[in-house]
């Protein structure tokens, strides 16, 4: 499983029966006047809190050159074989802020006490080119780019706003900046819960 998927496994449930292999991913249109997110999650392993994740978006720049930034920050601290291990992960993906909201670049950075992995990807000329720095060495990956946009990234948010029922499933195109690979993410509603947060009823999706 790609590194980013391992982290997102803390955050979402992907528990649907596998859809047909030829089923195309969905791309839901962006709602007008989207509200950029700042979502915080606690990360738990074996019932013990081991870190946190911050998923956020915002617009950067102004005018025709403005871009949409999708970001992920993760801090993890666990004990392995009697030793404490700390790890930080960060992802930054930039998209055009105007239709068709194409992805332009991405950066993945993973660091622990022993190593740093830094991957910078850029889309140009129908290719995605990544420069990977790891353990003092540098290498390049050059692959065919896929039509991946901010609408793909935001589709899960749009879908949740539509109040999907238990068992509903969504397939969306994704870009794994830690592996420089395009993929399809599957979101499934395993159940819902009604809670009150700050005196306001809130529906939580599992």
PDB file of C-alpha atoms in Angstrom:
ATOM      1  CA  UNK A   1       0.000   0.000   0.000  1.00  0.00           C
ATOM      2  CA  UNK A   2       1.397   3.470  -0.836  1.00  0.00           C
ATOM      3  CA  UNK A   3       2.629   5.541   2.094  1.00  0.00           C
ATOM      4  CA  UNK A   4      -0.112   8.156   1.703  1.00  0.00           C
ATOM      5  CA  UNK A   5      -2.772   5.439   1.734  1.00  0.00           C
ATOM      6  CA  UNK A   6      -1.373   4.109   5.003  1.00  0.00           C
ATOM      7  CA  UNK A   7      -1.879   7.515   6.586  1.00  0.00           C
ATOM      8  CA  UNK A   8      -5.315   8.048   5.118  1.00  0.00           C
ATOM      9  CA  UNK A   9      -6.337   4.648   6.450  1.00  0.00           C
ATOM     10  CA  UNK A  10      -6.360   6.356   9.874  1.00  0.00           C
ATOM     11  CA  UNK A  11      -8.842   8.898   8.565  1.00  0.00           C
ATOM     12  CA  UNK A  12     -11.324   7.150   6.286  1.00  0.00           C
ATOM     13  CA  UNK A  13     -13.029   3.789   5.892  1.00  0.00           C
ATOM     14  CA  UNK A  14     -12.589   2.049   2.529  1.00  0.00           C
ATOM     15  CA  UNK A  15     -14.756  -0.993   3.131  1.00  0.00           C
ATOM     16  CA  UNK A  16     -16.948  -1.460   0.090  1.00  0.00           C
ATOM     17  CA  UNK A  17     -17.087  -4.541  -2.080  1.00  0.00           C
ATOM     18  CA  UNK A  18     -14.808  -3.918  -5.035  1.00  0.00           C
ATOM     19  CA  UNK A  19     -16.701  -2.227  -7.887  1.00  0.00           C
ATOM     20  CA  UNK A  20     -16.405  -3.528 -11.417  1.00  0.00           C
ATOM     21  CA  UNK A  21     -12.896  -3.026 -12.779  1.00  0.00           C
ATOM     22  CA  UNK A  22     -14.157  -1.024 -15.746  1.00  0.00           C
ATOM     23  CA  UNK A  23     -16.234   1.386 -13.632  1.00  0.00           C
ATOM     24  CA  UNK A  24     -14.978   4.899 -14.320  1.00  0.00           C
ATOM     25  CA  UNK A  25     -14.168   7.177 -11.358  1.00  0.00           C
ATOM     26  CA  UNK A  26     -16.575  10.015 -10.663  1.00  0.00           C
ATOM     27  CA  UNK A  27     -15.712  13.703 -10.885  1.00  0.00           C
ATOM     28  CA  UNK A  28     -18.261  15.853  -9.093  1.00  0.00           C
ATOM     29  CA  UNK A  29     -18.425  19.538 -10.106  1.00  0.00           C
ATOM     30  CA  UNK A  30     -17.110  22.064  -7.627  1.00  0.00           C
ATOM     31  CA  UNK A  31     -19.850  23.909  -5.732  1.00  0.00           C
ATOM     32  CA  UNK A  32     -19.891  27.666  -6.080  1.00  0.00           C
ATOM     33  CA  UNK A  33     -18.011  29.507  -3.362  1.00  0.00           C
ATOM     34  CA  UNK A  34     -16.327  26.507  -1.755  1.00  0.00           C
ATOM     35  CA  UNK A  35     -15.339  26.904   1.869  1.00  0.00           C
ATOM     36  CA  UNK A  36     -11.728  25.893   2.285  1.00  0.00           C
ATOM     37  CA  UNK A  37     -11.115  23.304   4.964  1.00  0.00           C
ATOM     38  CA  UNK A  38      -8.980  23.017   8.092  1.00  0.00           C
ATOM     39  CA  UNK A  39      -9.714  19.536   9.441  1.00  0.00           C
ATOM     40  CA  UNK A  40      -7.819  18.013  12.370  1.00  0.00           C
ATOM     41  CA  UNK A  41      -7.708  14.306  13.216  1.00  0.00           C
ATOM     42  CA  UNK A  42      -6.234  12.344  16.087  1.00  0.00           C
ATOM     43  CA  UNK A  43      -4.321   9.247  14.990  1.00  0.00           C
ATOM     44  CA  UNK A  44      -4.605   6.137  17.162  1.00  0.00           C
ATOM     45  CA  UNK A  45      -2.819   2.797  17.175  1.00  0.00           C
ATOM     46  CA  UNK A  46      -4.047  -0.018  19.433  1.00  0.00           C
ATOM     47  CA  UNK A  47      -6.296   2.435  21.268  1.00  0.00           C
ATOM     48  CA  UNK A  48      -3.474   4.851  22.085  1.00  0.00           C
ATOM     49  CA  UNK A  49      -3.109   8.257  20.499  1.00  0.00           C
ATOM     50  CA  UNK A  50       0.036   8.248  18.390  1.00  0.00           C
ATOM     51  CA  UNK A  51      -0.195  11.567  16.583  1.00  0.00           C
ATOM     52  CA  UNK A  52      -2.335  13.943  14.589  1.00  0.00           C
ATOM     53  CA  UNK A  53      -3.168  14.886  11.026  1.00  0.00           C
ATOM     54  CA  UNK A  54      -4.147  18.247   9.570  1.00  0.00           C
ATOM     55  CA  UNK A  55      -5.882  18.319   6.169  1.00  0.00           C
ATOM     56  CA  UNK A  56      -6.385  21.779   4.723  1.00  0.00           C
ATOM     57  CA  UNK A  57      -6.891  23.800   1.552  1.00  0.00           C
ATOM     58  CA  UNK A  58      -6.615  27.437   0.540  1.00  0.00           C
ATOM     59  CA  UNK A  59      -6.191  29.688  -2.479  1.00  0.00           C
ATOM     60  CA  UNK A  60      -2.727  31.144  -3.066  1.00  0.00           C
ATOM     61  CA  UNK A  61      -1.831  34.069  -5.286  1.00  0.00           C
ATOM     62  CA  UNK A  62      -4.160  36.476  -7.027  1.00  0.00           C
ATOM     63  CA  UNK A  63      -5.727  36.971 -10.442  1.00  0.00           C
ATOM     64  CA  UNK A  64      -5.148  34.675 -13.389  1.00  0.00           C
ATOM     65  CA  UNK A  65      -2.104  33.067 -11.814  1.00  0.00           C
ATOM     66  CA  UNK A  66      -3.824  32.066  -8.570  1.00  0.00           C
ATOM     67  CA  UNK A  67      -3.748  28.432  -7.520  1.00  0.00           C
ATOM     68  CA  UNK A  68      -5.573  26.089  -5.154  1.00  0.00           C
ATOM     69  CA  UNK A  69      -3.418  24.396  -2.542  1.00  0.00           C
ATOM     70  CA  UNK A  70      -4.386  21.021  -1.041  1.00  0.00           C
ATOM     71  CA  UNK A  71      -2.238  20.102   1.949  1.00  0.00           C
ATOM     72  CA  UNK A  72      -1.705  17.320   4.459  1.00  0.00           C
ATOM     73  CA  UNK A  73       0.471  17.403   7.602  1.00  0.00           C
ATOM     74  CA  UNK A  74       0.940  14.344   9.793  1.00  0.00           C
ATOM     75  CA  UNK A  75       2.948  13.905  12.994  1.00  0.00           C
ATOM     76  CA  UNK A  76       3.352  10.394  14.428  1.00  0.00           C
ATOM     77  CA  UNK A  77       5.198   9.247  17.544  1.00  0.00           C
ATOM     78  CA  UNK A  78       5.229   5.526  18.381  1.00  0.00           C
ATOM     79  CA  UNK A  79       7.349   3.018  20.264  1.00  0.00           C
ATOM     80  CA  UNK A  80       8.972   0.252  18.244  1.00  0.00           C
ATOM     81  CA  UNK A  81      11.153  -2.417  19.855  1.00  0.00           C
ATOM     82  CA  UNK A  82      11.458  -0.321  23.006  1.00  0.00           C
ATOM     83  CA  UNK A  83      12.497   2.840  21.176  1.00  0.00           C
ATOM     84  CA  UNK A  84      10.422   5.912  20.448  1.00  0.00           C
ATOM     85  CA  UNK A  85      10.148   6.743  16.763  1.00  0.00           C
ATOM     86  CA  UNK A  86       8.942  10.108  15.514  1.00  0.00           C
ATOM     87  CA  UNK A  87       7.866  10.734  11.925  1.00  0.00           C
ATOM     88  CA  UNK A  88       6.517  13.749  10.066  1.00  0.00           C
ATOM     89  CA  UNK A  89       4.793  13.634   6.697  1.00  0.00           C
ATOM     90  CA  UNK A  90       3.705  16.550   4.571  1.00  0.00           C
ATOM     91  CA  UNK A  91       2.051  16.862   1.179  1.00  0.00           C
ATOM     92  CA  UNK A  92       1.397  19.963  -0.905  1.00  0.00           C
ATOM     93  CA  UNK A  93      -0.493  19.777  -4.211  1.00  0.00           C
ATOM     94  CA  UNK A  94      -1.108  22.847  -6.372  1.00  0.00           C
ATOM     95  CA  UNK A  95      -3.921  23.165  -8.910  1.00  0.00           C
ATOM     96  CA  UNK A  96      -5.013  25.954 -11.249  1.00  0.00           C
ATOM     97  CA  UNK A  97      -7.667  28.072  -9.526  1.00  0.00           C
ATOM     98  CA  UNK A  98      -9.602  28.360 -12.789  1.00  0.00           C
ATOM     99  CA  UNK A  99     -11.402  25.623 -14.778  1.00  0.00           C
ATOM    100  CA  UNK A 100     -10.471  22.909 -15.496  1.00  0.00           C
ATOM    101  CA  UNK A 101      -8.488  23.150 -12.210  1.00  0.00           C
ATOM    102  CA  UNK A 102      -5.603  21.020 -13.490  1.00  0.00           C
ATOM    103  CA  UNK A 103      -2.888  19.812 -11.135  1.00  0.00           C
ATOM    104  CA  UNK A 104       0.402  21.640 -11.697  1.00  0.00           C
ATOM    105  CA  UNK A 105       2.799  20.379  -9.039  1.00  0.00           C
ATOM    106  CA  UNK A 106       3.097  18.323  -5.874  1.00  0.00           C
ATOM    107  CA  UNK A 107       5.575  17.809  -3.074  1.00  0.00           C
ATOM    108  CA  UNK A 108       5.848  14.934  -0.607  1.00  0.00           C
ATOM    109  CA  UNK A 109       8.232  15.095   2.345  1.00  0.00           C
ATOM    110  CA  UNK A 110       8.725  12.325   4.885  1.00  0.00           C
ATOM    111  CA  UNK A 111      11.221  12.581   7.728  1.00  0.00           C
ATOM    112  CA  UNK A 112      12.127  10.541  10.775  1.00  0.00           C
ATOM    113  CA  UNK A 113      15.126  10.379  13.074  1.00  0.00           C
ATOM    114  CA  UNK A 114      17.168   8.465  10.500  1.00  0.00           C
ATOM    115  CA  UNK A 115      16.191   9.702   7.052  1.00  0.00           C
ATOM    116  CA  UNK A 116      14.465  12.278   4.883  1.00  0.00           C
ATOM    117  CA  UNK A 117      12.572  11.600   1.659  1.00  0.00           C
ATOM    118  CA  UNK A 118      11.724  14.592  -0.531  1.00  0.00           C
ATOM    119  CA  UNK A 119       9.739  14.183  -3.781  1.00  0.00           C
ATOM    120  CA  UNK A 120       8.955  17.173  -6.012  1.00  0.00           C
ATOM    121  CA  UNK A 121       6.621  16.522  -8.945  1.00  0.00           C
ATOM    122  CA  UNK A 122       5.700  18.857 -11.778  1.00  0.00           C
ATOM    123  CA  UNK A 123       3.229  18.394 -14.623  1.00  0.00           C
ATOM    124  CA  UNK A 124       4.419  19.725 -17.972  1.00  0.00           C
ATOM    125  CA  UNK A 125       3.926  18.771 -21.606  1.00  0.00           C
ATOM    126  CA  UNK A 126       1.566  15.901 -20.807  1.00  0.00           C
ATOM    127  CA  UNK A 127       4.142  14.326 -18.442  1.00  0.00           C
ATOM    128  CA  UNK A 128       4.591  14.273 -14.689  1.00  0.00           C
ATOM    129  CA  UNK A 129       8.276  14.604 -13.811  1.00  0.00           C
ATOM    130  CA  UNK A 130       9.423  13.965 -10.242  1.00  0.00           C
ATOM    131  CA  UNK A 131      12.813  14.611  -8.649  1.00  0.00           C
ATOM    132  CA  UNK A 132      13.364  12.303  -5.665  1.00  0.00           C
ATOM    133  CA  UNK A 133      15.982  13.052  -3.008  1.00  0.00           C
ATOM    134  CA  UNK A 134      16.616  10.247  -0.538  1.00  0.00           C
ATOM    135  CA  UNK A 135      19.615   9.185   1.539  1.00  0.00           C
ATOM    136  CA  UNK A 136      21.939  11.568  -0.280  1.00  0.00           C
ATOM    137  CA  UNK A 137      20.975  10.355  -3.748  1.00  0.00           C
ATOM    138  CA  UNK A 138      18.819  11.959  -6.425  1.00  0.00           C
ATOM    139  CA  UNK A 139      16.813  10.253  -9.129  1.00  0.00           C
ATOM    140  CA  UNK A 140      14.097  11.270 -11.579  1.00  0.00           C
ATOM    141  CA  UNK A 141      10.793   9.678 -12.555  1.00  0.00           C
ATOM    142  CA  UNK A 142       9.129  10.695 -15.832  1.00  0.00           C
ATOM    143  CA  UNK A 143       5.636   9.335 -16.500  1.00  0.00           C
ATOM    144  CA  UNK A 144       2.611  10.116 -18.611  1.00  0.00           C
ATOM    145  CA  UNK A 145       0.317  12.555 -16.827  1.00  0.00           C
ATOM    146  CA  UNK A 146      -3.339  11.747 -16.223  1.00  0.00           C
ATOM    147  CA  UNK A 147      -6.186  14.264 -16.240  1.00  0.00           C
ATOM    148  CA  UNK A 148      -6.286  14.951 -12.495  1.00  0.00           C
ATOM    149  CA  UNK A 149      -7.913  18.121 -11.160  1.00  0.00           C
ATOM    150  CA  UNK A 150      -9.017  19.871  -8.000  1.00  0.00           C
ATOM    151  CA  UNK A 151     -12.543  18.659  -8.766  1.00  0.00           C
ATOM    152  CA  UNK A 152     -11.249  15.094  -8.362  1.00  0.00           C
ATOM    153  CA  UNK A 153      -9.582  16.029  -5.079  1.00  0.00           C
ATOM    154  CA  UNK A 154     -12.723  17.782  -3.783  1.00  0.00           C
ATOM    155  CA  UNK A 155     -15.264  15.198  -4.975  1.00  0.00           C
ATOM    156  CA  UNK A 156     -15.398  13.396  -1.623  1.00  0.00           C
ATOM    157  CA  UNK A 157     -16.229  16.696   0.127  1.00  0.00           C
ATOM    158  CA  UNK A 158     -18.988  17.409  -2.408  1.00  0.00           C
ATOM    159  CA  UNK A 159     -20.341  13.876  -2.006  1.00  0.00           C
ATOM    160  CA  UNK A 160     -20.560  14.085   1.791  1.00  0.00           C
ATOM    161  CA  UNK A 161     -22.521  17.324   1.462  1.00  0.00           C
ATOM    162  CA  UNK A 162     -25.096  15.322  -0.510  1.00  0.00           C
ATOM    163  CA  UNK A 163     -25.730  13.126   2.581  1.00  0.00           C
ATOM    164  CA  UNK A 164     -25.023   9.691   1.052  1.00  0.00           C
ATOM    165  CA  UNK A 165     -26.779   6.756   2.688  1.00  0.00           C
ATOM    166  CA  UNK A 166     -25.210   3.754   4.402  1.00  0.00           C
ATOM    167  CA  UNK A 167     -23.612   1.489   1.808  1.00  0.00           C
ATOM    168  CA  UNK A 168     -23.171   4.262  -0.761  1.00  0.00           C
ATOM    169  CA  UNK A 169     -19.813   4.275  -2.505  1.00  0.00           C
ATOM    170  CA  UNK A 170     -17.751   6.786  -4.475  1.00  0.00           C
ATOM    171  CA  UNK A 171     -14.757   6.173  -6.721  1.00  0.00           C
ATOM    172  CA  UNK A 172     -12.561   9.188  -7.436  1.00  0.00           C
ATOM    173  CA  UNK A 173      -9.283   9.674  -9.253  1.00  0.00           C
ATOM    174  CA  UNK A 174      -6.306  10.444  -7.006  1.00  0.00           C
ATOM    175  CA  UNK A 175      -2.613  11.283  -7.235  1.00  0.00           C
ATOM    176  CA  UNK A 176      -0.230   9.635  -4.779  1.00  0.00           C
ATOM    177  CA  UNK A 177       2.642  12.107  -4.495  1.00  0.00           C
ATOM    178  CA  UNK A 178       4.637   9.663  -2.319  1.00  0.00           C
ATOM    179  CA  UNK A 179       4.765   7.153  -5.186  1.00  0.00           C
ATOM    180  CA  UNK A 180       4.271   9.542  -8.158  1.00  0.00           C
ATOM    181  CA  UNK A 181       1.332   7.424  -9.269  1.00  0.00           C
ATOM    182  CA  UNK A 182      -2.259   8.049 -10.264  1.00  0.00           C
ATOM    183  CA  UNK A 183      -4.827   5.850  -8.569  1.00  0.00           C
ATOM    184  CA  UNK A 184      -8.530   5.556  -7.709  1.00  0.00           C
ATOM    185  CA  UNK A 185      -9.703   6.067  -4.114  1.00  0.00           C
ATOM    186  CA  UNK A 186     -12.878   4.339  -2.927  1.00  0.00           C
ATOM    187  CA  UNK A 187     -15.005   5.966  -0.206  1.00  0.00           C
ATOM    188  CA  UNK A 188     -17.809   3.954   1.389  1.00  0.00           C
ATOM    189  CA  UNK A 189     -20.336   4.954   4.035  1.00  0.00           C
ATOM    190  CA  UNK A 190     -20.185   2.183   6.635  1.00  0.00           C
ATOM    191  CA  UNK A 191     -22.627   4.047   8.905  1.00  0.00           C
ATOM    192  CA  UNK A 192     -23.557   7.425  10.348  1.00  0.00           C
ATOM    193  CA  UNK A 193     -23.752   8.836  13.867  1.00  0.00           C
ATOM    194  CA  UNK A 194     -25.531  11.893  15.212  1.00  0.00           C
ATOM    195  CA  UNK A 195     -23.572  13.913  17.772  1.00  0.00           C
ATOM    196  CA  UNK A 196     -23.811  17.394  19.244  1.00  0.00           C
ATOM    197  CA  UNK A 197     -20.732  19.627  18.928  1.00  0.00           C
ATOM    198  CA  UNK A 198     -20.886  23.057  20.556  1.00  0.00           C
ATOM    199  CA  UNK A 199     -24.649  22.716  20.819  1.00  0.00           C
ATOM    200  CA  UNK A 200     -25.005  22.039  17.084  1.00  0.00           C
ATOM    201  CA  UNK A 201     -26.228  18.639  15.764  1.00  0.00           C
ATOM    202  CA  UNK A 202     -23.607  17.084  13.507  1.00  0.00           C
ATOM    203  CA  UNK A 203     -23.747  13.947  11.350  1.00  0.00           C
ATOM    204  CA  UNK A 204     -20.540  11.907  11.409  1.00  0.00           C
ATOM    205  CA  UNK A 205     -19.810   9.466   8.590  1.00  0.00           C
ATOM    206  CA  UNK A 206     -17.929   6.217   9.277  1.00  0.00           C
TER     207      UNK A 206
END
